Coordinates of C-alpha atoms and ligand atoms in Angstrom, one line a residue:
X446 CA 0.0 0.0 0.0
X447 CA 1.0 3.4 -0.4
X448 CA 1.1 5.4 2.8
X449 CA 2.0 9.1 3.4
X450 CA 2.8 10.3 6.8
X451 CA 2.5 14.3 8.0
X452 CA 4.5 15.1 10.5
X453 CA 8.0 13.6 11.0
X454 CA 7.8 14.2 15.1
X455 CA 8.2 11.5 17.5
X456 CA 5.0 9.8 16.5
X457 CA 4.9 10.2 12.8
X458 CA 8.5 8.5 12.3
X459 CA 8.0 6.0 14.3
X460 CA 4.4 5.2 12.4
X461 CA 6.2 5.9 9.2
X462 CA 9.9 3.8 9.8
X463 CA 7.0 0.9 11.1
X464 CA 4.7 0.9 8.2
X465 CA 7.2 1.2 5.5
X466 CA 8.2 -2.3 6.5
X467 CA 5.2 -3.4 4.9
X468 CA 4.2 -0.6 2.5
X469 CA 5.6 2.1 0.7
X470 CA 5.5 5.3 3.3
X471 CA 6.1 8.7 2.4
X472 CA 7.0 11.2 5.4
X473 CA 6.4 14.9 5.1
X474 CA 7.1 17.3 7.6
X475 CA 7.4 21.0 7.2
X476 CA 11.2 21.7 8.5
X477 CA 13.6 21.8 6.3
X478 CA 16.2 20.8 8.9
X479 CA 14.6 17.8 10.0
X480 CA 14.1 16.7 6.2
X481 CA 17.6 17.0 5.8
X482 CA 19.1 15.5 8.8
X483 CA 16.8 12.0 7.7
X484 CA 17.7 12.4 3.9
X485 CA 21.1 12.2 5.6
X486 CA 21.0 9.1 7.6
X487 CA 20.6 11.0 10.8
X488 CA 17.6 11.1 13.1
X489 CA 16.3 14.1 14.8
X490 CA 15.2 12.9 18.0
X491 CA 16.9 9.9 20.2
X492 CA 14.7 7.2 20.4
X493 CA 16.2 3.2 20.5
X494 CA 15.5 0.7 17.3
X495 CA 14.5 4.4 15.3
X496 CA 17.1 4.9 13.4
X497 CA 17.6 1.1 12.4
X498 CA 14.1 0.5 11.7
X499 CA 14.0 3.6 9.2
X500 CA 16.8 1.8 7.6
X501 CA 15.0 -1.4 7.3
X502 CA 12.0 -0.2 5.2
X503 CA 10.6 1.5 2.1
X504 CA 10.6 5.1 2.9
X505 CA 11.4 8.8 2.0
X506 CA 11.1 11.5 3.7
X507 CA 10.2 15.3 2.2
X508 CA 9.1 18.8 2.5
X509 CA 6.9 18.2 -0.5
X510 CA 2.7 17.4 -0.9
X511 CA 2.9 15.3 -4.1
X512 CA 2.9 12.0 -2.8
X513 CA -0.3 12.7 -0.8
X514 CA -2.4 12.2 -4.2
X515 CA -0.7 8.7 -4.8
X516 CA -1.5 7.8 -1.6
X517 CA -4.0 5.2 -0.5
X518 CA -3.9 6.3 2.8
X519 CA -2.6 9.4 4.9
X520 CA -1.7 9.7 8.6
X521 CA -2.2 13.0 10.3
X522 CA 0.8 12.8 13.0
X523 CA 1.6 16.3 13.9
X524 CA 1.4 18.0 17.0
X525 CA -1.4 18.9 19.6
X526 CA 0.0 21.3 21.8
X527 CA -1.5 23.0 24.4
X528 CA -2.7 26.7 24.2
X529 CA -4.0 28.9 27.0
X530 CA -5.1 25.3 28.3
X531 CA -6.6 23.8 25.4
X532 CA -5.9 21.4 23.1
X533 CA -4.5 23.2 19.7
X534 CA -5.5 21.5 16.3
X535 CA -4.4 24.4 14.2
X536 CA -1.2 21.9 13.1
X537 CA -4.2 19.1 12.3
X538 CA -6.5 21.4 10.3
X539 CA -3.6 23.2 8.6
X540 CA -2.6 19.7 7.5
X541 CA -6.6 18.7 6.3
X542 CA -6.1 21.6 4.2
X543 CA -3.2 20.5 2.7
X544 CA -4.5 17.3 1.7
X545 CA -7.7 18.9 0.4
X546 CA -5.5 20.9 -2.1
X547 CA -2.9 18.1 -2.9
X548 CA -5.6 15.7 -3.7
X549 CA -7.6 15.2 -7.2
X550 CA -9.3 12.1 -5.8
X551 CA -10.9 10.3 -2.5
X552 CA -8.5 9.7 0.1
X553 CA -9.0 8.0 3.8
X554 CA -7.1 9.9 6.0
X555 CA -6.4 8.7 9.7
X556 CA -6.3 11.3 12.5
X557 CA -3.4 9.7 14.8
X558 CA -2.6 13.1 16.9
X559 CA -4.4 13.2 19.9
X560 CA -7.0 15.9 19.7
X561 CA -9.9 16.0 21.7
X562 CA -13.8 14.8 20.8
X563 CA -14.9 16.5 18.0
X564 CA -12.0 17.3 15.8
X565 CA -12.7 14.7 13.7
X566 CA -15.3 16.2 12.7
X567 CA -14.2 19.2 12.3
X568 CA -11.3 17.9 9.8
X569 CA -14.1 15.9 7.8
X570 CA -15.1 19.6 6.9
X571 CA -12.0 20.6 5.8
X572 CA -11.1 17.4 4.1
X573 CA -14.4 18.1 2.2
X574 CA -15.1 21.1 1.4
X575 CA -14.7 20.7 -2.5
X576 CA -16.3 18.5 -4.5
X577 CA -14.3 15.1 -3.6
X578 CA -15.8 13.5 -0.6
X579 CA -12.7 11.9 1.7
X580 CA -13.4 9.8 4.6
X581 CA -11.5 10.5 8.2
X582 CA -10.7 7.9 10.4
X583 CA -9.6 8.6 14.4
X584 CA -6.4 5.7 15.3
X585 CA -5.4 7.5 18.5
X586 CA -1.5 6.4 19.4
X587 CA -0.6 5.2 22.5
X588 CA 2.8 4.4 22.3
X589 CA 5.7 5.4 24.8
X590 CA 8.7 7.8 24.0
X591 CA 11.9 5.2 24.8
X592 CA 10.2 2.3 23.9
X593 CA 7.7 3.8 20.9
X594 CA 9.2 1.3 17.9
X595 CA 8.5 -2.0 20.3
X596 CA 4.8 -0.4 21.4
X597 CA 4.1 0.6 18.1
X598 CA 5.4 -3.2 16.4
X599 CA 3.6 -4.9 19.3
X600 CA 0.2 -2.7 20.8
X601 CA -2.1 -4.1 23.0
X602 CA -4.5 -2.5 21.1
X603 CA -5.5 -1.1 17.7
X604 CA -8.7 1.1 18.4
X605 CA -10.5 2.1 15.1
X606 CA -13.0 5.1 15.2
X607 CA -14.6 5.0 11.8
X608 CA -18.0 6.6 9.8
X609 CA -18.1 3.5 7.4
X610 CA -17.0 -0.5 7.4
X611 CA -14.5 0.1 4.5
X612 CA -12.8 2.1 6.8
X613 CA -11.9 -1.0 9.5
X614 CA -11.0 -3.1 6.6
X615 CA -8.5 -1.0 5.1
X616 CA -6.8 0.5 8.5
X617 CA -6.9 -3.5 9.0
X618 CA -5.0 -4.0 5.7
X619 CA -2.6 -1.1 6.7
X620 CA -1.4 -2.8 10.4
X621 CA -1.4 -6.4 8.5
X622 CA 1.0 -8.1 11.5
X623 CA -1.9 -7.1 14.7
X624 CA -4.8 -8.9 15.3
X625 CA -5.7 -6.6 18.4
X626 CA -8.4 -3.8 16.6
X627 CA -11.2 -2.6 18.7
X628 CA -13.5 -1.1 16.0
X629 CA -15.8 2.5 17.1
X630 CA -17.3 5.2 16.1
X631 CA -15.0 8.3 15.6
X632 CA -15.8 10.0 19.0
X633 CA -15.4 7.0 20.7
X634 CA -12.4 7.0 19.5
X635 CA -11.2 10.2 20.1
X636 CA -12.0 10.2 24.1
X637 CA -10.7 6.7 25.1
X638 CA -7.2 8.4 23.9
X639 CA -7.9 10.8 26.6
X640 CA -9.6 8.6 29.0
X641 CA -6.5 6.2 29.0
X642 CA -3.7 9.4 29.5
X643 CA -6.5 10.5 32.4
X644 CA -6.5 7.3 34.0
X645 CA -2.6 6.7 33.8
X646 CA -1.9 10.4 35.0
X647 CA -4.3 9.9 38.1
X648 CA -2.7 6.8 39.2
X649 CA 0.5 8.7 39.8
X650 CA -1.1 11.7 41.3
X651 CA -2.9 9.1 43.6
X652 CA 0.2 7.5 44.4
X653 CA 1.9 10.5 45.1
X654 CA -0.7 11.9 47.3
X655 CA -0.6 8.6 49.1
X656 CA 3.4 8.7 49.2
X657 CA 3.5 12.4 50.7
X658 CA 1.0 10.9 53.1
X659 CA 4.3 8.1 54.2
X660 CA 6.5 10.5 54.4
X661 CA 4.4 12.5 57.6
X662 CA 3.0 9.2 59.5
X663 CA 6.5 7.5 58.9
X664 CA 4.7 4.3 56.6
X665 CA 6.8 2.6 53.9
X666 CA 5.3 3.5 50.7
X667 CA 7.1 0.5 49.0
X668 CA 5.3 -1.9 51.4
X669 CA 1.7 0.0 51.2
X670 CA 2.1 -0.3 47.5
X671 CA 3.0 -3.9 47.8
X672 CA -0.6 -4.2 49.4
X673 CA -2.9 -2.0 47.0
X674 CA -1.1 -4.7 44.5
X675 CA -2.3 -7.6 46.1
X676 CA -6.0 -6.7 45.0
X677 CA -5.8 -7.3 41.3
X678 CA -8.8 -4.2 40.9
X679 CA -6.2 -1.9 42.3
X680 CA -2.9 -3.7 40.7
X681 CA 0.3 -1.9 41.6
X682 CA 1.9 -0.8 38.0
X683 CA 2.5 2.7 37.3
X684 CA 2.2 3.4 40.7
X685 CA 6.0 5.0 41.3
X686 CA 5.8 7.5 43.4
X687 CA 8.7 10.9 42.6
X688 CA 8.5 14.4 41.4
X689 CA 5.4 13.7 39.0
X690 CA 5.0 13.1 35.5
X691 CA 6.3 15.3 32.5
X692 CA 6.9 14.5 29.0
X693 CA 5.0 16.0 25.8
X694 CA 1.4 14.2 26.6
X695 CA 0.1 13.9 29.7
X696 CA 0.5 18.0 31.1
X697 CA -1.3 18.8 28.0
X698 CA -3.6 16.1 27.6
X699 CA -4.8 16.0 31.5
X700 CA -5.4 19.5 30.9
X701 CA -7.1 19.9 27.7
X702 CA -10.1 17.9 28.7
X703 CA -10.2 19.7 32.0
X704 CA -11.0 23.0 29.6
X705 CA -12.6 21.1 27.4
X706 CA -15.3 19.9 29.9
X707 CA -15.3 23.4 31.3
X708 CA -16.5 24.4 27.5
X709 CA -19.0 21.7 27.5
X710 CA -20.2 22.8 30.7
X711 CA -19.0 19.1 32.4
X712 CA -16.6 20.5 34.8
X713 CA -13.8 17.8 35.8
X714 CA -13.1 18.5 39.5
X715 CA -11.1 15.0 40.3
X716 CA -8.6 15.6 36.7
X717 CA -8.3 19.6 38.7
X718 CA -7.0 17.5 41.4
X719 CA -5.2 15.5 39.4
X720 CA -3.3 18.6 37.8
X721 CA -2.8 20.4 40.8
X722 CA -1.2 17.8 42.6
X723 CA 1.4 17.0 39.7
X724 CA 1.8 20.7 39.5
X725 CA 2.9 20.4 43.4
X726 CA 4.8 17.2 43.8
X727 CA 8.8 18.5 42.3
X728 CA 8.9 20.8 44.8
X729 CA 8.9 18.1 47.0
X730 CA 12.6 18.0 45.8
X731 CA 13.6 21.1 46.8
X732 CA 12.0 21.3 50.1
X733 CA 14.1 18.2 50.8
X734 CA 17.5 19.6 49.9
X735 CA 16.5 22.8 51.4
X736 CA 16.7 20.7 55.0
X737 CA 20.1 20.1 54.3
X738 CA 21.8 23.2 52.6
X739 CA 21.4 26.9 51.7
X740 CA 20.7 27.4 48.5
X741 CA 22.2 30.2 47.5
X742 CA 26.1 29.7 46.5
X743 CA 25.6 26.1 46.9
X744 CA 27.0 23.6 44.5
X745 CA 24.4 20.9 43.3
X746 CA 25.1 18.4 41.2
X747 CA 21.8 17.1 39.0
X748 CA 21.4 13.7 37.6
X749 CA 18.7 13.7 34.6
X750 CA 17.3 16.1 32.2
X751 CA 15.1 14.5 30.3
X752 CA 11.4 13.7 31.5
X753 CA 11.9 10.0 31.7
X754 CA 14.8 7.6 30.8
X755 CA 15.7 6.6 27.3
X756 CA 14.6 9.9 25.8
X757 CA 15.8 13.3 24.8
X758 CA 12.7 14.9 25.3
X759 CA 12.7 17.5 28.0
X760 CA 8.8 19.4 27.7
X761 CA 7.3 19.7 31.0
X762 CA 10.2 17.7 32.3
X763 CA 10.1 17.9 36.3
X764 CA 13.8 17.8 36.3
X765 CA 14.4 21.0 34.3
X766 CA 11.8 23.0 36.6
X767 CA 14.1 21.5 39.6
X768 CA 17.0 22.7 37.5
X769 CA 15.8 26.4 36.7
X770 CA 14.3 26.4 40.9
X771 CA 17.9 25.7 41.8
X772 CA 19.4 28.7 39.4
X773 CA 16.8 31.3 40.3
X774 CA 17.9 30.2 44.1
X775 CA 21.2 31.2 43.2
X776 CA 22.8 27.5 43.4
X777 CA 25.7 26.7 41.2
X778 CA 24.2 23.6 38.9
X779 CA 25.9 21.3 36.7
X780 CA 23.9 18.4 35.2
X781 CA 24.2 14.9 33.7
X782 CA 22.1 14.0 31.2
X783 CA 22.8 10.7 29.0
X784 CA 21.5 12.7 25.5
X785 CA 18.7 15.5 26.7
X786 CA 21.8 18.2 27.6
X787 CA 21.6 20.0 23.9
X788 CA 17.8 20.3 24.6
X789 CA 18.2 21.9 28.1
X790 CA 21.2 24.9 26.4
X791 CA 18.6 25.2 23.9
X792 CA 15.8 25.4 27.0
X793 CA 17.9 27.3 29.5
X794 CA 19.2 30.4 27.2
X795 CA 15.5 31.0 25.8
X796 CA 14.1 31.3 29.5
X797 CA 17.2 33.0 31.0
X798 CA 16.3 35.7 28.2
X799 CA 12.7 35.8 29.7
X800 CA 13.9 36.2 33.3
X801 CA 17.0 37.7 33.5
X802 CA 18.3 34.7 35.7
X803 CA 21.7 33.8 34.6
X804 CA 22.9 30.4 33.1
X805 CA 26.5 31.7 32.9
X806 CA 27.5 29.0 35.7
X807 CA 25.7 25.7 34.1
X808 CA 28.0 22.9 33.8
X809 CA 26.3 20.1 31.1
X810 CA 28.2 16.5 31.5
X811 CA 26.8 13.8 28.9
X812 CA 30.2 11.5 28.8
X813 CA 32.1 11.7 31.9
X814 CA 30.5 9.2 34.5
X815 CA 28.3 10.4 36.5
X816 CA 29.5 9.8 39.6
X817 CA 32.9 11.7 38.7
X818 CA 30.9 15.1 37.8
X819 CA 29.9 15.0 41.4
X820 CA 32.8 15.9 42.7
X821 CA 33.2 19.2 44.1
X822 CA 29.5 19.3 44.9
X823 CA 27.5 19.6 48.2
X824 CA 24.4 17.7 47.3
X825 CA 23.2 15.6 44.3
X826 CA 19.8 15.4 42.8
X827 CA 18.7 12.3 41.4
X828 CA 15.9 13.9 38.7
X829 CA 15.7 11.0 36.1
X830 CA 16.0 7.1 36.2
X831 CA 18.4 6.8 33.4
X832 CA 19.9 2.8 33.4
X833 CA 23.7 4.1 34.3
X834 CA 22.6 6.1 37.6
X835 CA 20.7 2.9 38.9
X836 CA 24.2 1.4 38.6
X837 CA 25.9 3.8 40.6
X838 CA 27.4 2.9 44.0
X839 CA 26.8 5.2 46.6
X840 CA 30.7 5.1 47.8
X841 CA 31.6 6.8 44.7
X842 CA 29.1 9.4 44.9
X843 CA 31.0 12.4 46.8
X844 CA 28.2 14.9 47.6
X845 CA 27.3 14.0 51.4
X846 CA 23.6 15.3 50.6
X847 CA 21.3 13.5 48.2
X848 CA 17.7 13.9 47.1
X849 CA 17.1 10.5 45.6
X850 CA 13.6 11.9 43.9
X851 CA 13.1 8.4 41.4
X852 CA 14.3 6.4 44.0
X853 CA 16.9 4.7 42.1
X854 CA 19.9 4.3 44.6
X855 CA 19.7 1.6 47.4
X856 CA 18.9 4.0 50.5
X857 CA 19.5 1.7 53.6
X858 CA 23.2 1.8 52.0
X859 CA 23.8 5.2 51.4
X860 CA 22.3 5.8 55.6
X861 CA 24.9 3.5 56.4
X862 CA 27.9 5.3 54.6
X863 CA 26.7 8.5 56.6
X864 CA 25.0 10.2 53.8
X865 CA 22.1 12.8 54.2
X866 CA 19.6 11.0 52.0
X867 CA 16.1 11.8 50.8
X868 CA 13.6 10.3 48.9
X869 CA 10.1 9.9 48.5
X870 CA 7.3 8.0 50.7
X871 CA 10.1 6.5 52.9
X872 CA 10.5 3.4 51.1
X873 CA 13.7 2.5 53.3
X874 CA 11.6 1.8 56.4
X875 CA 11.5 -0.9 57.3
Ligands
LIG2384 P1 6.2 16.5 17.6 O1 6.0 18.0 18.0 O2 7.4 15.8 18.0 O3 6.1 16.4 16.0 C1 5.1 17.0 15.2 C2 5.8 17.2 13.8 O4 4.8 17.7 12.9 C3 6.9 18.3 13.8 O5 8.0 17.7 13.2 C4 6.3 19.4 12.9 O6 7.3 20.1 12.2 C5 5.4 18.7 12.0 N1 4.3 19.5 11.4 C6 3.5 20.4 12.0 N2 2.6 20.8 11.1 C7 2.9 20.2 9.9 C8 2.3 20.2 8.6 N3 1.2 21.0 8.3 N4 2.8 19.4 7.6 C9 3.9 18.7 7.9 N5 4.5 18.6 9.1 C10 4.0 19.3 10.1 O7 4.9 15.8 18.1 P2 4.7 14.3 18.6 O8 5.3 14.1 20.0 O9 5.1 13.4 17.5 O10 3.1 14.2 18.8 C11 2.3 14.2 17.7 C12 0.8 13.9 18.2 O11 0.8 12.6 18.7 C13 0.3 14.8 19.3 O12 -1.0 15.0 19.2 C14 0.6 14.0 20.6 O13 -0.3 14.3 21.6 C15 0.3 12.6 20.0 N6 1.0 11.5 20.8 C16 2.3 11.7 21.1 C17 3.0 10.6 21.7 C18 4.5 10.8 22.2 O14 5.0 9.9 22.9 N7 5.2 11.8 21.8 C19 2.4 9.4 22.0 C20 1.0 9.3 21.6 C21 0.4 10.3 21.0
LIG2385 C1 2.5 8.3 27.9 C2 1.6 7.0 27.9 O1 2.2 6.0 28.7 C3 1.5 6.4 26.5 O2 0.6 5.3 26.5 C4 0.9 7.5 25.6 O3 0.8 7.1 24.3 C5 1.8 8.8 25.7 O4 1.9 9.2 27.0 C6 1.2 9.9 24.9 O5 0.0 10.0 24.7 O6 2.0 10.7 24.5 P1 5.1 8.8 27.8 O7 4.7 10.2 28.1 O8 6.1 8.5 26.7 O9 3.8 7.9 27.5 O10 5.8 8.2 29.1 P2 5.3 7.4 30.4 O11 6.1 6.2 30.6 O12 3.8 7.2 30.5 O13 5.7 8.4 31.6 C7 5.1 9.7 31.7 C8 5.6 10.4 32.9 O14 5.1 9.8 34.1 C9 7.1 10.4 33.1 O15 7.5 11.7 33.6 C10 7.4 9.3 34.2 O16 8.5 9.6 34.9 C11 6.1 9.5 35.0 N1 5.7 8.3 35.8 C12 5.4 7.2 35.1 C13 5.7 8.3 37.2 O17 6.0 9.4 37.8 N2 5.3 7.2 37.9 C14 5.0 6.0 37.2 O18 4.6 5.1 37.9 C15 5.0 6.0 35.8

C-alpha cells in the first residue's frame, strides 16, 4: 500500500519507519532541517530501534505534498499542543487543508494526533469542502517515547474510530501483522485516547498523594504499594511515586479535557486535582534539599534532564523546573544527562532571556561518569532514572547530601555510609 505520513515528530517517524516495513511510506514534515538530517541518515530525535528501523524499510522523507495524491492512505501525526489550556488543532487542520489541495481524488485519512472529541469532525469539513468526498478515520497512538518502535510493532491494542465499514478493513490491511483492533465510532475514538492518558496520570497523582502521606506518619510507601497490589482491581503498576510526570502528553492532555469539559459545561473537579497535585509534587525536591543546605552559593550536582529515561525529550520535564528552581535560588548547577543536555542549552538560554536569571554557571556532562561530575558538589539530585545512575554505587558518589527523587539508589546503604539522603514516601523503612 502506499502510505503518506505528516508530520515527521516522535509519532509520525516511528508510524512511518513501522509501516514502511510493509508498505511504501512517504514522510512529510514541514522543516527543512529535519528533512535533511533524515535524507542524511541521521535522526532528529533519540529514540532506541528508530534509526535502524527507518533503515530497514521502504521510505522517504520530504518537504513536498505530491505523494499525498498517490497515496491510499494518509496519517495526520503532527502535534497537539496545548494553548491557554486547550488542546490546539491548528497543526491538524492546517494539515486537512493541505491534503484537500494536494488531492484530485478520494483519500482516507487517519487522524493519529491526539485531539480531543470533535475534531474529527471538524477535519471531515476541511477534508471536504470541494467536491471530492474523503473519509477521516480517528487511530489514536498510545505508544511510549523510549520504547515507541516496540509499542508501536507490538500494541495491546489497535482502536478504530470509523463513519463507514471500508474504513476498518482498510486501516486493517494497513497494520497487517496485529490482530488486536477494537472497532468504534469516531468520537469513541477520540475520548478513550484521553480517557486512557487521564487514567494513567491519576494513578501517579494518587500514588503520590498517598506517598507524601508516608512520608508524615512515617509508613513505607514501598510496602503499602506492595498491598494495593495484592488486589488485582487496584494492581500496583504505574504506581511510582517521585517528582510527578512530565513529558509531551500527559500535562497537555490531562489538561485539555479539563478545559474542554469546562467548554461543555461538564466541569472535571477530580482531573483539577489530578493537575494540581502534579503541578505540586517537584517541589517536593527542593523542600528536601533545602533541610540540608542553603541554596544560594551552593553547588548541586543534577542527575537527569530529560522527563523520563531513554529519551531526549525534556517538555514539561520535572527535572528542568528543579534545574531552573535551583538557578533562580542562586545554586551553582551542573547536570548529567545521558542525551537530553543540547535540549536543556537550547531550554535554559530562551528562558534566561525571559527572566533575566543567569545560566552563565551551568556545567552540562553527557560523557564523563556520572559519579565523577559530582565531585566538588554539596548535594546531588537524582531527577531522572536513566539505566547508568541505577548502577551507581553510593561510595563513589561524593556529595554527602542526596535527594534521591526516582528512587533509584539503594537507601538503607547510602544511611549506612553517613549520607544525608532523601527520597520519596520512605520506602527504606522498614
Ligand atoms: P512533535 O512535535 O514531536 O512532532 C510534530 C511534527 O509535525 C513536527 O516535526 C512538525 O514540524 C510537524 N508538522 C506540523 N505541522 C505540519 C504540517 N502541516 N505538515 C507537515 N508537518 C507538520 O509531536 P509528537 O510528539 O510526535 O506528537 C504528535 C501527536 O501525537 C500529538 O497529538 C501527541 O499528543 C500525540 N502522541 C504523542 C506521543 C508521544 O509519545 N510523543 C504518543 C502518543 C500520541
Ligand atoms: C504516555 C503513555 O504512557 C502512552 O501510552 C501515551 O501514548 C503517551 O503518554 C502519549 O499520549 O504521548 P510517555 O509520556 O512517553 O507515554 O511516558 P510514560 O512512561 O507514560 O511516563 C510519563 C511520565 O510519568 C514520566 O515523567 C514518568 O517519569 C512519570 N511516571 C510514570 C511516574 O512518575 N510514575 C509512574 O509510575 C510512571
Amino acid at each position: 500500500m502506499k502510505i503518506s505520513v505528516i508530520g515527521a515528530g516522535y509519532v509520525g517517524l516511528v508510524t512511518s519507519a513501522c509501516l514502511s516495513l510493509d508498505h511504501e511510506v512517504t514522510c512529510i514534515d514541514v522543516d527543512p532541517r529535519k528533512v535533511a538530517e533524515l535524507n542524511a541518515g541521521g535522526c532528529p530525535i533519540y529514540e532506541p530501534r528508530l534509526r535502524e528501523t527507518i533503515d530497514k524499510g521502504n521510505i522517504e522523507f520530504t518537504q513536498d505534498l505530491g505523494s499525498l495524491d498517490r497515496s491510499d492512505v494518509i496519517f495526520i501525526c503532527v502535534g497537539t499542543p496545548c494553548y491557554k489550556g486547550q488542546c490546539d488543532i491548528r497543526q491538524v487542520l492546517a494539515a486537512a487543508d493541505d491534503i484537500y489541495r494536494s488531492t484530485k481524488s478520494s483519500k482516507t485519512v487517519v487522524i493519529k494526533s491526539t485531539v480531543v472529541p470533535g475534531t474529527n469532525d471538524k477535519v471531515l469539513d476541511v477534508l471536504n469542502a470541494g467536491v471530492i468526498c474523503h473519509k477521516c478515520v480517528s487511530n489514536p497512538e498510545f505508544l511510549r517515547e523510549g520504547s515507541a518502535v516496540e509499542d508501536f510493532l507490538h500494541p495491546d491494542r489497535v482502536v478504530i474510530g470509523a463513519r463507514e465499514s471500508e474504513s476498518y478493513d482498510l486501516l486493517e490491511q494497513v497494520y497487517l501483522w496485529h490482530d488486536c483492533f477494537i472497532h468504534m465510532d469516531v468520537v469513541s475514538a477520540e475520548m478513550a485516547k484521553y480517557a486512557c492518558n487521564c487514567a494513567l496520570a491519576t494513578k501517579i497523582s494518587f500514588i503520590n498523594e498517598i506517598s507524601n502521606l508516608c512520608e508524615v506518619t512515617g509508613a513505607n510507601v514501598n510496602k503499602v504499594r506492595k498491598v494495593m497490589g495484592t488486589d488485582p482491581r487496584i494492581g500496583s503498576s504505574f504506581y511510582e511515586q517521585g517528582i510527578g510526570y512530565g513529558g509531551s502528553c500527559f500535562p497537555k492532555d490531562v489538561e485539555a479535557l479539563i478545559e474542554h469539559g469546562r467548554w461543555l459545561g461538564c466541569p472535571t473537579p477530580l482531573l483539577e486535582s489530578v493537575c494540581d497535585v502534579n503541578d505540586n509534587q517537584y517541589t517536593g525536591c527542593l523542600t528536601k534539599l533545602e533541610k540540608y543546605l542553603w541554596l544560594k552559593d551552593s553547588r548541586v550536582a543534577v542527575w537527569g534532564v530529560s522527563f523520563k529515561p531513554e529519551t531526549d525529550d525534556i517538555r514539561h520535564s520535572p527535572a528542568v523546573e528543579i534545574i531552573k528552581e535551583l538557578l533562580g535560588s542562586g545554586a551553582n548547577v551542573r547536570v548529567h544527562d545521558v542525551v537530553a543536555n543540547p535540549n536543556l542549552y537550547a531550554e535554559l538560554r530562551s528562558w534566561s532571556k525571559k527572566t533575566g536569571i543567569s545560566i552563565a554557571t551551568v556545567e552540562y556532562y553527557e560523557e564523563t561518569d556520572p559519579c565523577e561530575m559530582t565531585k566538588g558538589s554539596d548535594a546531588l539530585v537524582i531527577a531522572t532514572a536513566w539505566r547508568q545512575y541505577t548502577k551507581a554505587k553510593v561510595s563513589e558518589i561524593e556529595p554527602q547530601v542526596i535527594v534521591d527523587c526516582r528512587g533509584v539508589l539503594n537507601g538503607r546503604e547510602a544511611i549506612k555510609q553517613g549520607k544525608c539522603y532523601a527520597c520519596f514516601g520512605n520506602p527504606n523503612n522498614s
